XYZ file of C-alpha atoms in Angstrom:
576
model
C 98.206 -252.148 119.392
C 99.645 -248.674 119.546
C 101.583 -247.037 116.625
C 102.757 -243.705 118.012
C 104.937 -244.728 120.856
C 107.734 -242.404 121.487
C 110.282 -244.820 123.188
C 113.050 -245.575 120.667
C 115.092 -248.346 120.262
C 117.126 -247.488 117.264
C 120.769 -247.216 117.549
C 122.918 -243.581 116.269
C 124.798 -243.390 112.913
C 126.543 -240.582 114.274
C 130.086 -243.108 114.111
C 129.396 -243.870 110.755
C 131.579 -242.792 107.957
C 130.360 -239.343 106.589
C 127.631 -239.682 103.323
C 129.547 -239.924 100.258
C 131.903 -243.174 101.519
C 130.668 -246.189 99.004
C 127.903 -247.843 100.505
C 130.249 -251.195 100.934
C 132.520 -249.023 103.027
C 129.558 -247.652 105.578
C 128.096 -251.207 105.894
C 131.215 -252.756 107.196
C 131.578 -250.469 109.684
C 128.854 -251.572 111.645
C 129.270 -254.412 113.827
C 126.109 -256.642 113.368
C 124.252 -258.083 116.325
C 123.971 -261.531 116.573
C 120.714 -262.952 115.002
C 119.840 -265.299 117.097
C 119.543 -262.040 119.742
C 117.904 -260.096 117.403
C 115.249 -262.457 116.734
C 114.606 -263.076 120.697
C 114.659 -259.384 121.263
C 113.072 -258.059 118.742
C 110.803 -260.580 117.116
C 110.150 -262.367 120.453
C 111.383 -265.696 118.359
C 113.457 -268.726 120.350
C 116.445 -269.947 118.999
C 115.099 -273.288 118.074
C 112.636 -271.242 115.828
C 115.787 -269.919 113.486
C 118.417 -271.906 111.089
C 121.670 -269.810 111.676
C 123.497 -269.614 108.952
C 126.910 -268.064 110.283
C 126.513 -265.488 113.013
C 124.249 -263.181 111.185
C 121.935 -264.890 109.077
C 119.616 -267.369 109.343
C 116.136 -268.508 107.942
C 112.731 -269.038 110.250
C 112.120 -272.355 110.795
C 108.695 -272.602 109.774
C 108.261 -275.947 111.197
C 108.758 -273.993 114.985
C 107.721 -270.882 114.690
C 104.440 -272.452 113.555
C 101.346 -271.102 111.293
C 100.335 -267.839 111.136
C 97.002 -265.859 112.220
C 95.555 -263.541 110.033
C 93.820 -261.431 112.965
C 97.215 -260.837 114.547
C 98.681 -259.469 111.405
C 100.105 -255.637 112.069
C 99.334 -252.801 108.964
C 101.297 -253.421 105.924
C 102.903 -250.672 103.867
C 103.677 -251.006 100.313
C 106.527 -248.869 98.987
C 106.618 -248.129 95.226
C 108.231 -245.206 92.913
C 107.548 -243.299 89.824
C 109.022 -244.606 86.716
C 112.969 -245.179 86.829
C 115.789 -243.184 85.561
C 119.844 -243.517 85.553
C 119.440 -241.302 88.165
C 118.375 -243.068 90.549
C 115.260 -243.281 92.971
C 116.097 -245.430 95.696
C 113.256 -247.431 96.276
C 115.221 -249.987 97.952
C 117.060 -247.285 100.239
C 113.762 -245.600 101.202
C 111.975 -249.272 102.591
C 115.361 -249.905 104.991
C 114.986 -245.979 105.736
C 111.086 -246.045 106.882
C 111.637 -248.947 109.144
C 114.579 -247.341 110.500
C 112.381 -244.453 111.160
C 109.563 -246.228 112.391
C 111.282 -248.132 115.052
C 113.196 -244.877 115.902
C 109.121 -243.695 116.787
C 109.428 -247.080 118.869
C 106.964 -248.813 116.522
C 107.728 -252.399 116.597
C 108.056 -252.594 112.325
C 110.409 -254.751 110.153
C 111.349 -254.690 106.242
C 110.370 -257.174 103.585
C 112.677 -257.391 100.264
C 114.033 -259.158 97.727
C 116.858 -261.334 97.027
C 119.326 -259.540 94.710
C 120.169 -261.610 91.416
C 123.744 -261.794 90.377
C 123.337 -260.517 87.031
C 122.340 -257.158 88.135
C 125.159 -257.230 90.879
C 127.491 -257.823 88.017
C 126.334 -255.990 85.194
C 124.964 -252.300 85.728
C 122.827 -252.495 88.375
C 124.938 -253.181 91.272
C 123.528 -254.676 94.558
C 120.736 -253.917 95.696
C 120.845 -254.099 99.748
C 119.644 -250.232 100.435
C 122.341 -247.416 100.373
C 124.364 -244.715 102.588
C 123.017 -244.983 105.887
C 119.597 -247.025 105.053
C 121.511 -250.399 104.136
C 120.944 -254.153 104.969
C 123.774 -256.369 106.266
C 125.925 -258.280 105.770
C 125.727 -256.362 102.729
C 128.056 -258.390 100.491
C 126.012 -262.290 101.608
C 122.725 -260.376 100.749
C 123.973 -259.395 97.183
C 126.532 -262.783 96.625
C 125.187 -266.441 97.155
C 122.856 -265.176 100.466
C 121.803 -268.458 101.864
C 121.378 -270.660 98.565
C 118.421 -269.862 97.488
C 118.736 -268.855 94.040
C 120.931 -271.742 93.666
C 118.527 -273.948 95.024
C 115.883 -272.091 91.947
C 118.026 -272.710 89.602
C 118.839 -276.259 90.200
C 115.434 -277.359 90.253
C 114.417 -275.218 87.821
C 117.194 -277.072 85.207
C 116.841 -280.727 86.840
C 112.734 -280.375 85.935
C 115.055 -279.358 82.101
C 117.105 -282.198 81.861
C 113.708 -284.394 83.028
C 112.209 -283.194 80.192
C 114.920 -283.963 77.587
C 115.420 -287.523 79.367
C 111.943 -288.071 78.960
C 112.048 -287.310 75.338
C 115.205 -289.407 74.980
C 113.881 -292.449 76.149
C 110.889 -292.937 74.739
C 108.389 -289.695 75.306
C 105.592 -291.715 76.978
C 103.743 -288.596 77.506
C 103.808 -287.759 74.185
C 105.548 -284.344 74.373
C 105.567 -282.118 70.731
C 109.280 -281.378 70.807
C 108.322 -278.501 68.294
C 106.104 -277.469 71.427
C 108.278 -277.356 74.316
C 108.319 -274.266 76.146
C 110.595 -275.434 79.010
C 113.881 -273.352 78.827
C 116.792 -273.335 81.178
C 118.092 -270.772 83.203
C 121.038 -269.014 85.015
C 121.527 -266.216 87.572
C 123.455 -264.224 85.459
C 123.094 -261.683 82.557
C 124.535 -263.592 79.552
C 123.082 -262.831 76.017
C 124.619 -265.509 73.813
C 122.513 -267.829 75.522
C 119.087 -266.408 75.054
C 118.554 -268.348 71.831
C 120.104 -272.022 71.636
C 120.271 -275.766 70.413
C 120.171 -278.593 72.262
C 120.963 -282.488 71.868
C 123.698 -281.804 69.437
C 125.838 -284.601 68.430
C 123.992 -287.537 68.110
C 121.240 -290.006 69.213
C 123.264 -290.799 72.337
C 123.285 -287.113 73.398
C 119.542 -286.363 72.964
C 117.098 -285.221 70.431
C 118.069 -281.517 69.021
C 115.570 -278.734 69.503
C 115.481 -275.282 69.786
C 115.699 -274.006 73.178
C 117.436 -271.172 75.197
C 118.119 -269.771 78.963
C 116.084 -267.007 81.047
C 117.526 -265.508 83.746
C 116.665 -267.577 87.195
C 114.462 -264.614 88.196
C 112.356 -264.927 85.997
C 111.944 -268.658 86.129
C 108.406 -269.720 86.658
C 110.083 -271.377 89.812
C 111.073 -268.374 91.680
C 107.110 -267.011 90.702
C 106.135 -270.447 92.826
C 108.545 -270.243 95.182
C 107.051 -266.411 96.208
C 103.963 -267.206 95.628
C 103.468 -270.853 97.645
C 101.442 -270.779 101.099
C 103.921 -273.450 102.497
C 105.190 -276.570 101.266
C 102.110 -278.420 100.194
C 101.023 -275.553 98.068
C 104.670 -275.914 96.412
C 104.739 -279.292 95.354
C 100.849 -278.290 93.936
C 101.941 -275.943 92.182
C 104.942 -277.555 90.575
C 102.874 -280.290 89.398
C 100.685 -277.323 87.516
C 103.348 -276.112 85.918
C 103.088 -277.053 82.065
C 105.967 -277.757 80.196
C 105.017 -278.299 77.070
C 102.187 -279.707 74.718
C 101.466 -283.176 72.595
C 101.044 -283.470 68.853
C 97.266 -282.839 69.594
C 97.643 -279.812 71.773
C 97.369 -280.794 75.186
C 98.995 -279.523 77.636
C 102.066 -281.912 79.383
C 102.750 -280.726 83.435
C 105.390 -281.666 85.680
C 102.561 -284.032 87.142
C 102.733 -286.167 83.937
C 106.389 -286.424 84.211
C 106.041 -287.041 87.957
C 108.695 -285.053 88.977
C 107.218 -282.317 91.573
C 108.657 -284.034 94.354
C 111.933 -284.226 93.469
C 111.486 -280.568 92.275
C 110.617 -279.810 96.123
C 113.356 -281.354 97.741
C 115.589 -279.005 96.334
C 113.262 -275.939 97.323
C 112.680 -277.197 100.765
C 114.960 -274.654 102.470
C 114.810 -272.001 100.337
C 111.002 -272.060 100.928
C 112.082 -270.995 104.464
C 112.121 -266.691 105.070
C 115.538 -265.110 105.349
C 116.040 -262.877 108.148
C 119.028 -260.442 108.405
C 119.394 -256.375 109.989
C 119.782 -253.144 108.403
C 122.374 -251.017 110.250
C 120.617 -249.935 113.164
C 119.747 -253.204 113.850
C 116.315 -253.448 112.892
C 114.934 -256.617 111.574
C 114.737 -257.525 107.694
C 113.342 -260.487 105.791
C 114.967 -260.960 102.485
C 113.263 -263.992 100.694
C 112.253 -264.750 96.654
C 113.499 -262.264 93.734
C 111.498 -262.078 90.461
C 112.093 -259.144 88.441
C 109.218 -256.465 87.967
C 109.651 -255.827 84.315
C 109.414 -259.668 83.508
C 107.569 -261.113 86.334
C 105.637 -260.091 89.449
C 108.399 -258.527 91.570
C 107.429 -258.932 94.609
C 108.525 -260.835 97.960
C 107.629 -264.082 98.621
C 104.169 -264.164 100.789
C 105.708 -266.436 103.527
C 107.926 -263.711 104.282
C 105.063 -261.039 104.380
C 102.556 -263.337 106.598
C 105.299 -264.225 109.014
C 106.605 -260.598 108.876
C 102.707 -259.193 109.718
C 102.402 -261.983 112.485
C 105.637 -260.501 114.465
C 105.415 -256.888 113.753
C 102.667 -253.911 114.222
C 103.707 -252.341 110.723
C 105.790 -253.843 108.272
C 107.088 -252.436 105.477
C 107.292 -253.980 101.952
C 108.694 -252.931 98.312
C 107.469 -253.521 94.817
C 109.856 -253.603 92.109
C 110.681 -250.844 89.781
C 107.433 -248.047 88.572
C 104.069 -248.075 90.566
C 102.730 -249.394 87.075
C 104.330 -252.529 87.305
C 105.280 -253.440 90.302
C 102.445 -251.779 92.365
C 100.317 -253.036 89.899
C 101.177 -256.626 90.219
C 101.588 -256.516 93.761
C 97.840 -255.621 93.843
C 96.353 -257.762 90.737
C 98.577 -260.622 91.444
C 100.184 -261.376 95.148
C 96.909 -259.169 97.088
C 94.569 -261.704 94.674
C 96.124 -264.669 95.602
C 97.044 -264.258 99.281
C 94.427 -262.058 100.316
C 96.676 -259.898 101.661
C 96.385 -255.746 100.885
C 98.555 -252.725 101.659
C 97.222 -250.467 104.565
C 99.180 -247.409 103.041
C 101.515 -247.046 99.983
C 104.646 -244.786 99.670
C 105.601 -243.471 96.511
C 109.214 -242.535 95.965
C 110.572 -239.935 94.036
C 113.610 -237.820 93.599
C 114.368 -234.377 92.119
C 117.170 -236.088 90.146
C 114.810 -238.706 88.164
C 111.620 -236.044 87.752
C 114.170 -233.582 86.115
C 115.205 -236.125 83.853
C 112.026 -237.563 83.247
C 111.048 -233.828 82.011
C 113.956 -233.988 79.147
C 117.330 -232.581 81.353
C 120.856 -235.361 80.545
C 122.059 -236.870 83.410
C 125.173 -234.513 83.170
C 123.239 -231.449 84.202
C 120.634 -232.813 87.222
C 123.205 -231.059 89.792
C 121.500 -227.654 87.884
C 118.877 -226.669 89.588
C 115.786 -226.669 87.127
C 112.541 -225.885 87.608
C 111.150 -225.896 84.310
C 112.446 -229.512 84.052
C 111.278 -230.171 87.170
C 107.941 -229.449 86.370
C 107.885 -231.300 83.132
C 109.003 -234.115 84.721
C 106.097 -233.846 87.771
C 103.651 -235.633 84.893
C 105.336 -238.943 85.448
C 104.833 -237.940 89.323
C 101.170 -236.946 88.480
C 100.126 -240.145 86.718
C 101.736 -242.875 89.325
C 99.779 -241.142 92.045
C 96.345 -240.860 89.983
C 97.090 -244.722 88.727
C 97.271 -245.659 92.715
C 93.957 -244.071 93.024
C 92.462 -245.936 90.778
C 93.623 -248.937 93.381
C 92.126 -246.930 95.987
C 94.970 -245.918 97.294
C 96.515 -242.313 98.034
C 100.142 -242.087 98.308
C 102.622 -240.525 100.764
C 105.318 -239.110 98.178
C 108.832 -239.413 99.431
C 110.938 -237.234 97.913
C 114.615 -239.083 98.520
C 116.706 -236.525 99.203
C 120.369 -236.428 97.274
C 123.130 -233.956 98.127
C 122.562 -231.909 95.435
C 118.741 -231.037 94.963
C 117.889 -227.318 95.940
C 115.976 -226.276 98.572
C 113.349 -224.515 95.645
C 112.926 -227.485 93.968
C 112.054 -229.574 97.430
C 109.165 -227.017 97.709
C 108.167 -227.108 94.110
C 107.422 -231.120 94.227
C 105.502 -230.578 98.033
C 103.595 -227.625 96.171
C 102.693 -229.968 93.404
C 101.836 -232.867 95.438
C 99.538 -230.523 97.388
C 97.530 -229.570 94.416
C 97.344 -233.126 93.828
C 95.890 -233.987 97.154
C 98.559 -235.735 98.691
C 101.086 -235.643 101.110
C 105.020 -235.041 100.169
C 107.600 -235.753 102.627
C 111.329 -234.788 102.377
C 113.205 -237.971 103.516
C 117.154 -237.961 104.356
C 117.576 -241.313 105.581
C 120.634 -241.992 102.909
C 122.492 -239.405 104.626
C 121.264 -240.053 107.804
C 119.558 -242.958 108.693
C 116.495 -244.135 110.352
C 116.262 -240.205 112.207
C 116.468 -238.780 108.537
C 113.112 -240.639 107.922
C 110.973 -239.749 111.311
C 108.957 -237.474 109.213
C 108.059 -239.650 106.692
C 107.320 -242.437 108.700
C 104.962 -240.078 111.083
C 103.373 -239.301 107.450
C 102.641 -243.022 107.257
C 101.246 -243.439 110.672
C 99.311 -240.602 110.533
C 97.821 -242.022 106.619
C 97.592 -245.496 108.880
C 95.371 -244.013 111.728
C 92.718 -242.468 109.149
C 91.360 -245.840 108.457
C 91.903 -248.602 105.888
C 91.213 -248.201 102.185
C 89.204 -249.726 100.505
C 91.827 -251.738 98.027
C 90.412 -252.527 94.535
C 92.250 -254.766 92.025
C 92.307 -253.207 88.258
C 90.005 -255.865 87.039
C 87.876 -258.918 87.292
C 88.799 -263.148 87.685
C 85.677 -263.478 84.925
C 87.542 -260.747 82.147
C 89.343 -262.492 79.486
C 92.725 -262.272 79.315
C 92.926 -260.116 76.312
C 90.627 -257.252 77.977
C 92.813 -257.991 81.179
C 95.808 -256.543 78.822
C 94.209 -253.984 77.158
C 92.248 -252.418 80.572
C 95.994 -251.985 82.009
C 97.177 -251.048 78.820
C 94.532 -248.009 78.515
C 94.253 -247.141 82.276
C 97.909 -247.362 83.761
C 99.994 -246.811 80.756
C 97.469 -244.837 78.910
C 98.193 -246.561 75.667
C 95.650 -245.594 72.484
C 95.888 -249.420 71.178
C 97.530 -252.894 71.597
C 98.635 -254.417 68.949
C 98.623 -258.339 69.698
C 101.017 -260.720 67.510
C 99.588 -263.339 65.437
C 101.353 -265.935 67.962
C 99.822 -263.886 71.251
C 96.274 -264.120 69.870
C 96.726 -267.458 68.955
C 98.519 -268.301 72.909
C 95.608 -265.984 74.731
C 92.940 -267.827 72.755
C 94.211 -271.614 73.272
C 95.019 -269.976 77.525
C 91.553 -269.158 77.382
C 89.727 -272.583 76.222
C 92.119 -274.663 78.727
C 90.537 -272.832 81.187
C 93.031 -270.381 82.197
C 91.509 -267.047 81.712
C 90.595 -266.215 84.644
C 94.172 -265.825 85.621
C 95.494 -262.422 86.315
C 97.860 -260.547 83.576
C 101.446 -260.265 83.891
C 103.345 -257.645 81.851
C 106.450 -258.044 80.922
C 108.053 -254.818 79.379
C 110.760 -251.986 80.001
C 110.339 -250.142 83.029
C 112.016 -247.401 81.721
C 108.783 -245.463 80.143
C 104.752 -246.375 80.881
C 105.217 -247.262 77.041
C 107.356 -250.065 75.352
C 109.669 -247.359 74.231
C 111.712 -247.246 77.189
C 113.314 -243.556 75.757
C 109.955 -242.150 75.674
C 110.024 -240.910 78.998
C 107.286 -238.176 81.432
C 103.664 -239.217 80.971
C 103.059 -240.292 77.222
C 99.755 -241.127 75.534
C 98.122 -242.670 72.895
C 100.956 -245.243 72.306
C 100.455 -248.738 71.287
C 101.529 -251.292 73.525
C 102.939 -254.757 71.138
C 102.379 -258.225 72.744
C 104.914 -260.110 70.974
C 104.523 -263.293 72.988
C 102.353 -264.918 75.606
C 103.441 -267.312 78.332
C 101.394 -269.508 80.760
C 102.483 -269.528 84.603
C 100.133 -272.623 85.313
C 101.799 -273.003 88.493
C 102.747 -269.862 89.991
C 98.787 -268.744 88.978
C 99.152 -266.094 86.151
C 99.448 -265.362 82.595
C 103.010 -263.331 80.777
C 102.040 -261.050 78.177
C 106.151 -260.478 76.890
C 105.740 -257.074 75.274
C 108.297 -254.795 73.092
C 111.897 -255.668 73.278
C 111.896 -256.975 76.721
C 114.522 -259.797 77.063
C 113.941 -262.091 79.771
C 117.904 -262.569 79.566
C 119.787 -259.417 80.057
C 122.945 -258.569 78.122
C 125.849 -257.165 79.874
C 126.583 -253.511 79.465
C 129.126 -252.188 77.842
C 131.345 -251.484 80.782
C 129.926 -254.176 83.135
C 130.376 -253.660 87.104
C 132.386 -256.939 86.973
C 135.408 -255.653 85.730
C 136.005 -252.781 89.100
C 135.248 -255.331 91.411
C 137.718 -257.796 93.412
C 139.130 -259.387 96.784
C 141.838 -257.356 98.667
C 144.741 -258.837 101.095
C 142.575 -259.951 103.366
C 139.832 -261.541 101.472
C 137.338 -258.375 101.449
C 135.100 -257.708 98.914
C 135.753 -254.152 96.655
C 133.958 -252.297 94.111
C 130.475 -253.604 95.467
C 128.046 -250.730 94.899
């Protein structure tokens, strides 16, 4: 399997609209290919292996395409960042830019991402299909609706809901505490007033009232399955694991008891199934699952990565949000599970975001500072020393924007050099897959020195609570963690069910390694609160909810909502 071939298949961005034009704007001016032809030509996939959905969409059919064999996989190559600003990092942008610039080496590579949620795309966020000249398309299915299967989460996420109240209603045969039902409801949109509600108001005919409340579908212990599931036999297991609630004598209730996993994964049948769309040079992308980093795992779905690795020589993947929680997870929780692990990890950055993370207002980053710049480099400085600690050394990418300074390029590559890495000024926002030839030569060259040697952070056999407080101490570098009555009380009753050997996941702001998401750069000695912890029986981990973190987002002030529309002709504006 060669990696350095020099034949290129990419096509030119040289008739795209100049850098600058809103990403919406660039994306439909390309004409996409057909993916039924893409998938022949470039996957080596028949049509009967794909389920088209329009001309330029479709999902694998997993049923044709058949299983997949580890010792055919190609190298896998995580991408992650340094802690995220309003500046920007691009993350996102970079992935669709290094597999543009792989297969302009000729490398036969493809992307894997994640679904964009609808509360992002309407709030502040945006969508979340790339940018400039490193996008994914059709960019506006990708970011609205795709191909159902966030619907499909959230439907069987709320009929397992309405199971539950039924059951209560008529009878409760298994017993359920309905002051211990942790069962909530969600949606796929940011909406506040609904993070804290009451239910089976009005009467004996319309249920029993409790307190209850909606999460946002990402972070539904559904979507966690649904990207976590080997195929659909591990799905229906691991729906039936998922526990709902408890009896008056503390036993746990599953969706087993209420025997209600099947019809849970008829509605996840197809969404089980990859996505596959293009970016815009007509490389191939698989978009499939979308849980959040800061409040679950944040990673793609491992039937899109296995499938990806059995088609592809290198394929390129993303973890959401900071190397110390997405990254993290990635390793600690998808790598455990799947046995998968990254051959090489990326680690974006920007001049923008390490000015700002080294005290400079968003107002000023056009000002070229290097005394900001260097404050900022200890944010740099920690995510690459925390990958080590993986076993992992990082190609930086330093995502170029319009207005960084040629000094200030040089002053992160000098710092990465006394670090011991590698720093690579990337361009492909401006210019596509041939603004990101370096960096992906960086990668193959990191790829041909050998494999690491990829170490999780801890243990199965560590107990939860020294699960939390080794990442606590050795990613975020906190001095303490200060657990809640109610999270000691959760971690201890995890731990006798038999549930601590689980790996941790953190749920807290990703704006700051602490839970003080304005304390930005490289803090220490913090203490990280654990308010709350919640058991993922079924999608094989344990939530440690820390800080403020609301697993509903609000809407900002100013949401994106209100500059969007349809023009004459039915297109979609405002769509950043």
């Amino acid at each position: 399997m060669s990696l350095t071939s020099s034949e290129s298949t990419a096509v030119t961005t040289a008739t795209l609209p100049p850098p600058g034009t809103p990403d919406i704007e660039i994306a439909r001016a390309v004409q996409p290919q057909s993916i039924l032809l893409l998938a022949q030509q470039r996957l080596g996939l028949a049509a009967d292996s794909l389920i088209p959905f329009g001309h330029y969409k479709a999902k694998l059919d997993t049923r044709h395409v058949g299983p997949v064999d580890p010792a055919s996989f190609g190298r896998l190559v995580l991408v992650t960042a340094i802690t995220p600003t309003p500046a920007g990092e691009g993350k996102t942008t970079t992935s669709v830019g290094l597999n543009d610039g792989f297969n302009q080496l000729g490398v036969r590579s493809s992307v894997c991402l994640r679904e964009p949620s609808l509360g992002p795309c309407f709030g502040m966020k945006g969508g979340a299909a790339g940018g400039g000249r490193a996008q994914v398309i059709p960019m506006e299915d990708i970011n609205l609706h795709f191909n159902g299967d966030f619907h499909a989460i959230t439907a069987a996420h709320n009929l397992l809901a309405s199971i539950l109240d039924n059951h209560i209603h008529w009878g409760n045969e298994a017993g359920l505490d309905p002051r211990h039902v942790y069962w909530r409801r969600v949606l796929d949109l940011n909406d506040r007033a609904l993070r804290n509600t009451i239910v089976g108001l009005g009467g004996g005919a319309h249920g029993l009232p409790r307190e209850t409340g909606f999460d946002i579908t990402v972070a539904s212990e559904i979507m966690a399955i649904l990207c976590m599931a080997d195929d659909l036999t591990d799905l229906r297991q691991r729906l039936g694991r998922i526990i709902v609630g408890r009896r008056h004598d503390h036993t746990p209730v599953t969706v087993s008891d209420l025997g209600v996993e099947g019809a849970l994964a008829i509605l996840l049948r197809d969404a089980l199934q990859p996505n596959l769309v293009q970016s815009l040079e007509h490389n191939p992308v698989f978009i499939h699952g979308g849980p959040f980093a800061n409040i679950a795992h944040g990673c793609n779905s491992v039937m899109a990565t296995r499938y990806a690795l059995s088609l592809n020589d290198v394929v390129v993947t993303e973890a959401g949000f900071g190397a110390d929680l997405g990254a993290e997870k990635f390793i600690d929780i998808k790598c455990r599970q799947s046995g998968l692990a990254p051959d090489a990890v990326v680690l974006v950055c920007t001049v923008r975001a390490l000015k700002m993370q080294g005290g400079m207002r968003k107002v000023e980053l056009a000002r070229p500072d290097l005394t900001a710049l260097h404050e900022g480099a200890a944010n740099l400085e920690r995510h690459i020393l925390n990958l080590r600690q993986f076993g992992l050394t990082p190609v930086v990418s330093i995502n170029r924007f319009p207005t960084d300074a040629e000094e200030e390029l040089i002053a992160i590559q000098a710092i990465c050099r006394e670090l011991g890495v590698n720093a690579v000024v990337a361009n492909h926002w401006a210019l596509g897959g041939a603004g990101a030839t370096d960096l992906a030569q960086a990668v193959l060259d990191q790829l041909a020195a050998g494999t690491p040697e990829v170490q999780p952070l801890y243990p199965d056999h560590w107990t939860l609570v020294e699960k939390i407080e080794t990442i606590a101490s050795r990613l975020y570098h906190a001095g303490d963690v200060a657990f809640s009555a109610d999270a000691r009380r959760q971690l201890e009753e995890y731990q006798q069910l038999g549930f601590g050997h689980l790996p941790v996941c953190i749920a807290k702001t990703q704006y700051s390694f602490s839970a003080d998401p304005k304390l930005r750069g490289a803090p220490s000695g913090h203490t990280l609160p654990v308010r709350e912890v919640r058991l993922s029986a079924g999608a094989g981990f344990v939530v440690a909810v820390c800080g403020d973190i609301m697993t509903m987002p609000g809407l900002p002030r100013h949401p994106a909502a209100l500059d969007m529309g349809l023009n004459a002709e039915g297109d979609v504006y405002g769509l950043v």
